[in-house]
mmCIF file of C-alpha atoms and ligand atoms in Angstrom:
data_model
loop_
_atom_site.group_PDB
_atom_site.id
_atom_site.type_symbol
_atom_site.label_atom_id
_atom_site.label_comp_id
_atom_site.label_asym_id
_atom_site.label_seq_id
_atom_site.Cartn_x
_atom_site.Cartn_y
_atom_site.Cartn_z
ATOM 1 C CA MET T 1 0.076 -0.044 -0.004
ATOM 2 C CA LEU T 2 1.780 3.296 -1.110
ATOM 3 C CA THR T 3 1.695 5.370 1.967
ATOM 4 C CA VAL T 4 2.815 9.050 2.289
ATOM 5 C CA GLY T 5 4.347 9.930 5.701
ATOM 6 C CA ILE T 6 4.423 13.433 6.855
ATOM 7 C CA GLU T 7 6.534 14.455 9.833
ATOM 8 C CA THR T 8 6.432 18.142 11.060
ATOM 9 C CA SER T 9 6.414 17.828 14.873
ATOM 10 C CA CYS T 10 9.588 20.029 15.406
ATOM 11 C CA ASP T 11 12.218 21.613 13.229
ATOM 12 C CA GLU T 12 12.315 19.071 10.385
ATOM 13 C CA THR T 13 9.874 18.952 7.431
ATOM 14 C CA GLY T 14 10.110 15.036 6.681
ATOM 15 C CA VAL T 15 8.012 13.516 3.907
ATOM 16 C CA SER T 16 8.424 10.136 2.481
ATOM 17 C CA LEU T 17 6.934 7.690 0.142
ATOM 18 C CA VAL T 18 6.954 4.265 1.574
ATOM 19 C CA ASP T 19 5.255 0.606 0.718
ATOM 20 C CA GLY T 20 5.266 -1.067 4.199
ATOM 21 C CA PHE T 21 8.719 -0.679 5.274
ATOM 22 C CA ASN T 22 10.092 -0.100 2.179
ATOM 23 C CA VAL T 23 11.282 3.338 1.613
ATOM 24 C CA LEU T 24 10.884 4.811 -1.839
ATOM 25 C CA SER T 25 11.764 8.164 -0.916
ATOM 26 C CA ASN T 26 12.719 10.092 2.016
ATOM 27 C CA GLU T 27 13.016 14.016 1.826
ATOM 28 C CA VAL T 28 13.959 16.070 4.756
ATOM 29 C CA SER T 29 14.516 19.758 5.243
ATOM 30 C CA SER T 30 15.571 21.320 8.482
ATOM 31 C CA SER T 31 15.467 24.754 10.088
ATOM 32 C CA VAL T 32 18.377 23.420 12.644
ATOM 33 C CA HIS T 33 20.873 26.113 11.311
ATOM 34 C CA LEU T 34 18.202 29.023 12.143
ATOM 35 C CA HIS T 35 17.878 27.740 15.760
ATOM 36 C CA ALA T 36 22.052 27.520 16.105
ATOM 37 C CA GLU T 37 22.394 31.133 17.723
ATOM 38 C CA TYR T 38 19.734 30.330 20.255
ATOM 39 C CA GLY T 39 21.175 27.078 21.244
ATOM 40 C CA GLY T 40 17.930 25.483 21.163
ATOM 41 C CA VAL T 41 14.814 25.146 18.846
ATOM 42 C CA VAL T 42 12.547 28.510 18.828
ATOM 43 C CA PRO T 43 9.112 27.256 18.168
ATOM 44 C CA GLU T 44 7.963 30.421 15.965
ATOM 45 C CA ILE T 45 10.896 29.677 13.548
ATOM 46 C CA ALA T 46 10.349 26.314 13.428
ATOM 47 C CA SER T 47 6.484 26.578 12.396
ATOM 48 C CA ARG T 48 7.206 29.285 10.054
ATOM 49 C CA PHE T 49 9.942 27.087 8.136
ATOM 50 C CA GLN T 50 7.255 24.140 8.125
ATOM 51 C CA VAL T 51 4.707 26.320 6.273
ATOM 52 C CA GLU T 52 7.482 27.302 3.759
ATOM 53 C CA TYR T 53 8.749 23.816 3.090
ATOM 54 C CA ILE T 54 5.819 21.624 3.330
ATOM 55 C CA LEU T 55 4.877 21.650 -0.415
ATOM 56 C CA PRO T 56 8.272 21.618 -1.917
ATOM 57 C CA VAL T 57 9.389 18.776 0.437
ATOM 58 C CA PHE T 58 6.097 16.753 -0.502
ATOM 59 C CA GLU T 59 6.772 17.472 -4.199
ATOM 60 C CA LYS T 60 10.263 16.458 -4.053
ATOM 61 C CA ALA T 61 9.492 13.139 -2.497
ATOM 62 C CA LEU T 62 6.831 12.374 -5.047
ATOM 63 C CA LYS T 63 9.197 12.792 -7.888
ATOM 64 C CA ASN T 64 12.019 10.928 -6.211
ATOM 65 C CA ALA T 65 9.884 8.005 -5.790
ATOM 66 C CA ASP T 66 8.748 8.250 -9.281
ATOM 67 C CA LYS T 67 5.138 8.577 -8.432
ATOM 68 C CA LYS T 68 2.153 10.659 -9.037
ATOM 69 C CA ILE T 69 -0.237 12.240 -6.376
ATOM 70 C CA ARG T 70 -2.815 10.190 -7.559
ATOM 71 C CA ASP T 71 -0.981 6.797 -6.569
ATOM 72 C CA ILE T 72 -1.326 7.464 -3.094
ATOM 73 C CA GLU T 73 -3.298 4.997 -1.146
ATOM 74 C CA LEU T 74 -2.832 5.874 2.374
ATOM 75 C CA ILE T 75 -1.719 9.006 4.353
ATOM 76 C CA SER T 76 -0.046 9.297 7.728
ATOM 77 C CA VAL T 77 0.982 12.165 9.715
ATOM 78 C CA THR T 78 2.320 12.897 13.056
ATOM 79 C CA SER T 79 -0.432 14.256 15.196
ATOM 80 C CA LYS T 80 1.567 14.278 18.582
ATOM 81 C CA PRO T 81 3.684 14.977 20.628
ATOM 82 C CA GLY T 82 5.595 18.097 19.336
ATOM 83 C CA LEU T 83 5.374 21.894 18.994
ATOM 84 C CA PRO T 84 1.781 22.815 18.366
ATOM 85 C CA GLY T 85 2.500 25.320 15.731
ATOM 86 C CA SER T 86 4.598 22.720 13.962
ATOM 87 C CA LEU T 87 2.274 19.949 14.195
ATOM 88 C CA LEU T 88 -0.736 22.036 12.784
ATOM 89 C CA VAL T 89 1.110 22.480 9.668
ATOM 90 C CA GLY T 90 1.417 18.973 8.736
ATOM 91 C CA LEU T 91 -1.921 17.913 10.127
ATOM 92 C CA ALA T 92 -3.606 20.484 7.922
ATOM 93 C CA PHE T 93 -1.798 19.590 4.894
ATOM 94 C CA ALA T 94 -2.452 15.653 5.644
ATOM 95 C CA ARG T 95 -6.300 16.450 6.087
ATOM 96 C CA ALA T 96 -6.480 18.569 3.074
ATOM 97 C CA LEU T 97 -4.679 15.920 0.899
ATOM 98 C CA SER T 98 -6.956 13.248 2.321
ATOM 99 C CA LEU T 99 -9.832 15.215 1.524
ATOM 100 C CA ALA T 100 -8.938 16.258 -1.918
ATOM 101 C CA LEU T 101 -7.556 12.612 -2.864
ATOM 102 C CA LYS T 102 -10.416 10.809 -0.918
ATOM 103 C CA VAL T 103 -7.746 8.544 0.708
ATOM 104 C CA PRO T 104 -7.741 7.301 4.327
ATOM 105 C CA LEU T 105 -5.743 9.238 6.758
ATOM 106 C CA VAL T 106 -3.933 7.904 9.946
ATOM 107 C CA GLU T 107 -2.633 10.171 12.588
ATOM 108 C CA VAL T 108 0.215 8.434 14.325
ATOM 109 C CA ASP T 109 2.241 9.005 17.627
ATOM 110 C CA HIS T 110 6.125 10.415 16.794
ATOM 111 C CA VAL T 111 7.523 8.722 19.726
ATOM 112 C CA LYS T 112 6.026 5.344 18.544
ATOM 113 C CA ALA T 113 7.396 5.809 15.076
ATOM 114 C CA HIS T 114 10.734 6.239 16.398
ATOM 115 C CA VAL T 115 10.509 2.766 17.790
ATOM 116 C CA ILE T 116 9.774 1.179 14.633
ATOM 117 C CA SER T 117 12.233 3.013 12.515
ATOM 118 C CA PRO T 118 15.041 0.076 12.654
ATOM 119 C CA PHE T 119 12.684 -2.103 10.575
ATOM 120 C CA LEU T 120 12.997 0.552 7.622
ATOM 121 C CA ASN T 121 14.297 -1.209 4.603
ATOM 122 C CA LYS T 122 14.649 -4.437 6.462
ATOM 123 C CA LEU T 123 11.418 -6.159 7.095
ATOM 124 C CA SER T 124 8.082 -6.650 5.495
ATOM 125 C CA LEU T 125 4.882 -5.428 7.415
ATOM 126 C CA ASN T 126 4.055 -9.031 8.520
ATOM 127 C CA GLU T 127 7.882 -9.513 9.594
ATOM 128 C CA ALA T 128 7.640 -6.575 11.751
ATOM 129 C CA LYS T 129 4.260 -7.807 13.427
ATOM 130 C CA GLU T 130 6.102 -10.992 14.553
ATOM 131 C CA LYS T 131 8.728 -8.965 16.255
ATOM 132 C CA PHE T 132 6.075 -7.990 19.057
ATOM 133 C CA PRO T 133 6.169 -8.031 22.218
ATOM 134 C CA LEU T 134 9.171 -5.691 22.498
ATOM 135 C CA LEU T 135 10.946 -3.155 24.399
ATOM 136 C CA GLY T 136 10.837 0.310 22.698
ATOM 137 C CA VAL T 137 13.341 2.780 23.697
ATOM 138 C CA VAL T 138 13.290 6.299 22.478
ATOM 139 C CA ILE T 139 16.405 8.901 23.200
ATOM 140 C CA SER T 140 15.951 12.134 21.470
ATOM 141 C CA GLY T 141 15.973 15.647 22.121
ATOM 142 C CA GLY T 142 12.463 15.779 23.533
ATOM 143 C CA HIS T 143 12.354 12.200 25.091
ATOM 144 C CA THR T 144 13.913 9.393 27.035
ATOM 145 C CA SER T 145 11.497 6.945 27.441
ATOM 146 C CA ILE T 146 11.071 3.081 27.682
ATOM 147 C CA PHE T 147 7.904 1.428 26.445
ATOM 148 C CA HIS T 148 6.427 -2.191 26.857
ATOM 149 C CA PHE T 149 5.032 -2.808 23.477
ATOM 150 C CA ASN T 150 2.512 -6.167 23.631
ATOM 151 C CA THR T 151 1.449 -5.066 20.179
ATOM 152 C CA ILE T 152 1.885 -1.900 18.071
ATOM 153 C CA ASN T 153 -1.475 -0.796 19.386
ATOM 154 C CA ASP T 154 -1.003 -1.984 23.177
ATOM 155 C CA VAL T 155 1.714 0.093 24.725
ATOM 156 C CA LYS T 156 2.774 1.148 28.158
ATOM 157 C CA GLU T 157 5.230 3.756 29.076
ATOM 158 C CA ILE T 158 7.421 2.225 31.740
ATOM 159 C CA ALA T 159 10.230 4.789 32.209
ATOM 160 C CA ARG T 160 10.329 8.387 31.364
ATOM 161 C CA THR T 161 12.794 11.289 32.198
ATOM 162 C CA LEU T 162 11.797 13.329 35.309
ATOM 163 C CA ASP T 163 13.588 16.507 33.749
ATOM 164 C CA ASP T 164 15.521 16.988 30.747
ATOM 165 C CA ALA T 165 15.798 14.584 27.769
ATOM 166 C CA ALA T 166 19.226 12.922 27.095
ATOM 167 C CA GLY T 167 19.632 14.912 24.027
ATOM 168 C CA GLU T 168 18.744 18.019 25.403
ATOM 169 C CA ALA T 169 21.309 17.454 28.151
ATOM 170 C CA PHE T 170 23.858 16.821 25.285
ATOM 171 C CA ASP T 171 22.748 20.268 23.682
ATOM 172 C CA LYS T 172 23.140 22.171 26.958
ATOM 173 C CA VAL T 173 26.197 20.771 27.684
ATOM 174 C CA SER T 174 27.672 22.185 24.330
ATOM 175 C CA LYS T 175 25.943 25.281 24.904
ATOM 176 C CA ILE T 176 27.611 25.814 28.201
ATOM 177 C CA MET T 177 31.055 25.215 26.517
ATOM 178 C CA GLY T 178 30.086 27.426 23.534
ATOM 179 C CA MET T 179 30.473 24.469 21.003
ATOM 180 C CA GLY T 180 27.165 24.931 19.040
ATOM 181 C CA TYR T 181 24.046 23.294 18.239
ATOM 182 C CA PRO T 182 22.688 20.619 17.978
ATOM 183 C CA GLY T 183 25.187 19.395 20.759
ATOM 184 C CA GLY T 184 25.036 15.556 20.547
ATOM 185 C CA PRO T 185 27.301 15.201 17.275
ATOM 186 C CA ILE T 186 29.776 17.986 18.675
ATOM 187 C CA VAL T 187 30.102 16.427 22.232
ATOM 188 C CA GLU T 188 30.459 12.850 20.943
ATOM 189 C CA LYS T 189 33.527 14.112 18.471
ATOM 190 C CA LYS T 190 35.126 16.150 21.214
ATOM 191 C CA ALA T 191 34.565 13.227 23.703
ATOM 192 C CA GLY T 192 36.344 10.993 21.075
ATOM 193 C CA ASP T 193 39.361 13.359 20.994
ATOM 194 C CA TYR T 194 40.038 13.046 24.707
ATOM 195 C CA ASN T 195 43.163 10.686 25.214
ATOM 196 C CA GLY T 196 43.924 11.082 29.142
ATOM 197 C CA MET T 197 42.780 9.018 31.864
ATOM 198 C CA GLY T 198 40.813 11.530 34.018
ATOM 199 C CA ASP T 199 37.013 10.874 34.360
ATOM 200 C CA LEU T 200 35.631 13.770 36.275
ATOM 201 C CA SER T 201 33.062 11.271 37.830
ATOM 202 C CA PHE T 202 29.828 13.486 37.167
ATOM 203 C CA PRO T 203 26.805 12.325 39.204
ATOM 204 C CA ARG T 204 24.767 9.252 37.882
ATOM 205 C CA SER T 205 21.229 10.473 39.017
ATOM 206 C CA MET T 206 18.569 8.205 39.705
ATOM 207 C CA ILE T 207 20.919 5.064 39.599
ATOM 208 C CA GLY T 208 20.310 3.591 43.344
ATOM 209 C CA ALA T 209 18.722 0.335 43.441
ATOM 210 C CA ASN T 210 15.629 1.612 44.828
ATOM 211 C CA LYS T 211 15.083 4.432 42.120
ATOM 212 C CA GLY T 212 13.342 2.292 39.589
ATOM 213 C CA LEU T 213 13.519 2.756 35.787
ATOM 214 C CA ASP T 214 12.851 6.658 35.344
ATOM 215 C CA PHE T 215 15.747 8.973 34.104
ATOM 216 C CA SER T 216 16.911 12.120 35.305
ATOM 217 C CA PHE T 217 19.737 14.342 33.579
ATOM 218 C CA SER T 218 19.413 17.845 35.110
ATOM 219 C CA GLY T 219 21.680 17.169 37.985
ATOM 220 C CA LEU T 220 24.454 15.887 35.572
ATOM 221 C CA LYS T 221 23.835 19.144 33.499
ATOM 222 C CA THR T 222 24.237 21.381 36.512
ATOM 223 C CA ALA T 223 27.455 19.597 37.568
ATOM 224 C CA VAL T 224 28.872 20.232 34.387
ATOM 225 C CA LEU T 225 27.972 23.970 34.252
ATOM 226 C CA TYR T 226 29.691 24.324 37.714
ATOM 227 C CA TYR T 227 32.811 22.255 36.825
ATOM 228 C CA TRP T 228 33.093 24.463 33.748
ATOM 229 C CA ASN T 229 32.880 27.619 35.259
ATOM 230 C CA LYS T 230 35.765 26.995 37.504
ATOM 231 C CA SER T 231 37.725 25.414 34.832
ATOM 232 C CA SER T 232 40.752 26.516 32.609
ATOM 233 C CA LYS T 233 38.184 26.457 29.567
ATOM 234 C CA ASP T 234 41.059 25.135 27.486
ATOM 235 C CA ASP T 235 40.665 22.806 24.389
ATOM 236 C CA THR T 236 41.835 19.688 26.640
ATOM 237 C CA GLU T 237 39.369 20.569 29.209
ATOM 238 C CA LYS T 238 36.746 20.620 26.926
ATOM 239 C CA SER T 239 37.357 17.207 25.587
ATOM 240 C CA ARG T 240 37.619 15.917 28.993
ATOM 241 C CA VAL T 241 34.226 17.481 30.204
ATOM 242 C CA CYS T 242 32.594 15.961 26.995
ATOM 243 C CA PHE T 243 34.199 12.637 27.644
ATOM 244 C CA SER T 244 33.042 12.661 31.319
ATOM 245 C CA PHE T 245 29.709 14.043 30.668
ATOM 246 C CA GLN T 246 29.082 11.221 27.897
ATOM 247 C CA ASN T 247 30.101 8.519 30.014
ATOM 248 C CA ALA T 248 28.051 9.530 32.921
ATOM 249 C CA CYS T 249 24.811 9.901 30.557
ATOM 250 C CA LEU T 250 25.748 6.294 28.830
ATOM 251 C CA ASP T 251 26.054 4.834 32.345
ATOM 252 C CA ILE T 252 22.577 6.000 33.230
ATOM 253 C CA ILE T 253 21.086 4.733 29.999
ATOM 254 C CA GLU T 254 22.750 1.349 29.980
ATOM 255 C CA GLU T 255 21.601 0.926 33.905
ATOM 256 C CA LYS T 256 18.155 1.548 33.127
ATOM 257 C CA LEU T 257 17.769 -0.524 30.030
ATOM 258 C CA SER T 258 19.401 -3.230 31.889
ATOM 259 C CA ARG T 259 17.008 -3.067 34.562
ATOM 260 C CA ALA T 260 14.044 -2.782 31.938
ATOM 261 C CA ILE T 261 15.246 -6.002 30.234
ATOM 262 C CA VAL T 262 15.341 -7.717 33.710
ATOM 263 C CA ASN T 263 11.951 -6.557 34.812
ATOM 264 C CA THR T 264 10.031 -7.061 31.797
ATOM 265 C CA GLY T 265 11.814 -10.259 30.687
ATOM 266 C CA LEU T 266 11.130 -9.033 26.951
ATOM 267 C CA LYS T 267 13.643 -10.476 24.332
ATOM 268 C CA ARG T 268 13.619 -7.886 21.845
ATOM 269 C CA LEU T 269 14.517 -4.201 22.017
ATOM 270 C CA SER T 270 14.005 -1.604 19.307
ATOM 271 C CA ALA T 271 15.397 1.725 19.716
ATOM 272 C CA GLY T 272 15.251 5.147 17.934
ATOM 273 C CA GLY T 273 15.795 8.887 18.380
ATOM 274 C CA GLY T 274 18.405 11.359 17.470
ATOM 275 C CA VAL T 275 20.770 10.394 20.483
ATOM 276 C CA ILE T 276 20.921 6.615 18.716
ATOM 277 C CA ASN T 277 23.323 8.358 16.556
ATOM 278 C CA ASN T 278 25.861 8.191 19.095
ATOM 279 C CA ASN T 279 28.486 5.438 18.392
ATOM 280 C CA TYR T 280 29.449 4.775 22.064
ATOM 281 C CA LEU T 281 25.796 4.199 22.842
ATOM 282 C CA ARG T 282 25.101 1.988 19.991
ATOM 283 C CA SER T 283 27.921 -0.276 20.892
ATOM 284 C CA ARG T 284 27.077 -0.193 24.596
ATOM 285 C CA MET T 285 23.578 -1.484 23.566
ATOM 286 C CA GLU T 286 25.109 -3.962 21.316
ATOM 287 C CA LYS T 287 27.182 -5.215 24.204
ATOM 288 C CA LEU T 288 24.362 -5.015 26.926
ATOM 289 C CA CYS T 289 21.861 -7.077 24.613
ATOM 290 C CA LEU T 290 24.514 -9.713 23.636
ATOM 291 C CA ALA T 291 25.043 -10.286 27.136
ATOM 292 C CA LYS T 292 21.482 -10.513 28.141
ATOM 293 C CA GLY T 293 20.381 -12.495 25.257
ATOM 294 C CA VAL T 294 18.198 -9.742 23.697
ATOM 295 C CA GLU T 295 17.729 -9.337 19.889
ATOM 296 C CA LEU T 296 18.650 -5.818 19.175
ATOM 297 C CA HIS T 297 17.257 -3.598 16.614
ATOM 298 C CA LEU T 298 19.057 -0.153 15.878
ATOM 299 C CA PRO T 299 17.830 2.241 12.888
ATOM 300 C CA ASP T 300 20.269 3.361 10.082
ATOM 301 C CA LYS T 301 21.513 6.546 11.030
ATOM 302 C CA ILE T 302 19.571 8.270 8.580
ATOM 303 C CA TYR T 303 16.580 7.186 10.225
ATOM 304 C CA CYS T 304 17.772 8.066 13.857
ATOM 305 C CA ASN T 305 16.757 11.802 13.428
ATOM 306 C CA ASP T 306 12.938 12.905 12.601
ATOM 307 C CA ASN T 307 11.886 11.797 9.311
ATOM 308 C CA GLY T 308 8.460 11.038 7.189
ATOM 309 C CA ALA T 309 9.524 7.296 6.446
ATOM 310 C CA MET T 310 9.009 6.018 10.005
ATOM 311 C CA VAL T 311 5.709 7.920 10.081
ATOM 312 C CA GLY T 312 4.744 6.559 6.754
ATOM 313 C CA ALA T 313 5.476 2.814 7.835
ATOM 314 C CA LEU T 314 3.635 3.304 11.332
ATOM 315 C CA GLY T 315 0.729 4.538 9.738
ATOM 316 C CA ALA T 316 0.584 1.491 7.399
ATOM 317 C CA MET T 317 1.065 -0.954 10.481
ATOM 318 C CA GLU T 318 -1.678 0.746 12.439
ATOM 319 C CA TYR T 319 -3.975 0.996 9.516
ATOM 320 C CA MET T 320 -3.414 -2.730 8.820
ATOM 321 C CA TRP T 321 -3.916 -3.892 12.415
ATOM 322 C CA ARG T 322 -6.472 -1.540 13.945
HETATM 323 O O1 KG4 O 401 14.871 12.683 17.300
HETATM 324 P P1 KG4 O 401 15.355 13.890 16.906
HETATM 325 O O2 KG4 O 401 15.940 14.372 15.730
HETATM 326 O O3 KG4 O 401 14.596 15.158 17.219
HETATM 327 C C1 KG4 O 401 13.657 15.038 18.606
HETATM 328 O O4 KG4 O 401 12.603 14.396 18.156
HETATM 329 O O5 KG4 O 401 14.205 15.297 19.664
HETATM 330 O O6 KG4 O 401 16.773 14.110 18.021
HETATM 331 C C2 KG4 O 401 17.617 15.312 18.152
HETATM 332 C C3 KG4 O 401 18.407 15.210 19.509
HETATM 333 C C4 KG4 O 401 19.512 16.386 19.672
HETATM 334 O O7 KG4 O 401 19.188 16.874 21.105
HETATM 335 C C5 KG4 O 401 20.593 15.983 19.129
HETATM 336 O O8 KG4 O 401 21.706 16.735 20.210
HETATM 337 C C6 KG4 O 401 20.717 14.673 19.739
HETATM 338 O O9 KG4 O 401 19.442 14.185 19.123
HETATM 339 N N1 KG4 O 401 21.655 13.992 18.935
HETATM 340 C C7 KG4 O 401 22.890 13.321 19.659
HETATM 341 C C8 KG4 O 401 23.733 12.850 18.410
HETATM 342 N N2 KG4 O 401 23.141 13.177 17.143
HETATM 343 C C9 KG4 O 401 21.929 13.845 17.572
HETATM 344 N N3 KG4 O 401 23.176 13.071 20.727
HETATM 345 C C10 KG4 O 401 24.233 12.310 21.090
HETATM 346 N N4 KG4 O 401 24.985 11.930 20.084
HETATM 347 C C11 KG4 O 401 24.832 12.147 18.980
HETATM 348 N N5 KG4 O 401 25.769 11.732 17.897
HETATM 349 ZN ZN1 ZN O 402 11.852 12.826 17.369
#
């Protein structure tokens, strides 16, 4: 079923043509460069950009898939969560398209879309259905959550962040040291440059045995701020802070994932979201899942960030099995 997936929840305008999990085209335009000077997404700028780009991105997605507008059989759009002004652009566009083409419309949850993103170009719809039940993990700029999926339509959130999302912490650490936005890739690169032995032992919050599955990153971010303000602020110090922050952040994530695996007894884990770009996190997850006998699904890097393909594929899944 030829499905168009439309993603406008934040600063990316993503439109994709998919047939099940098979991606025929995947176009993404981003206003990320316009937010750089603010160190974070400015909602008004993001929504203005969505209005400018939704139509050209849609037309490009059709063209690159070599399809005509009348070929579309299903429309899937992100309806939540996200910035209201940005979401509205995709939703209005998708509803108008559905009315004009007389084609069914599915409104999907962006966070669930990240969870199924590892299956893109790898599984058929039926094969994806066989992967449930599973643990779904979303680690992005807006979310750090673990879900227990019985089926695609029967989901329970079993862990969430009590304050900042992990990606947000990467962004703030980068901002504190004046290194640019988005911070994740910059901090990862800088951490990799560090070849000293001195981990700064930043706090690992919520890690005590009685603390459950929820995450917290704001104490870690504040510890970085206090350390940085008193430091020599030279380049080696920057690398050391990035290295130590990343270690602490990944220790927290690894510990919580390990607990979630033990608590639920689930034998499959599927992860998505911008922070899953991080190579250190990917290899830690691989090692953890290997040790625990869990089948791990990680997305290709192009599908870690927000995109229409994951939205299209999730819409097709939900439409088939609702
Ligand atoms: O999923 P995404 O594109 O948007 C949201 O839905 O939030 O994630 C963006 C987030 C940003 O906070 C960015 O800094 C982070 O993902 N990120 C990374 C890396 N690449 C992107 N964090 C850590 N390491 C990376 N390599
Ligand atoms: Zn996202």
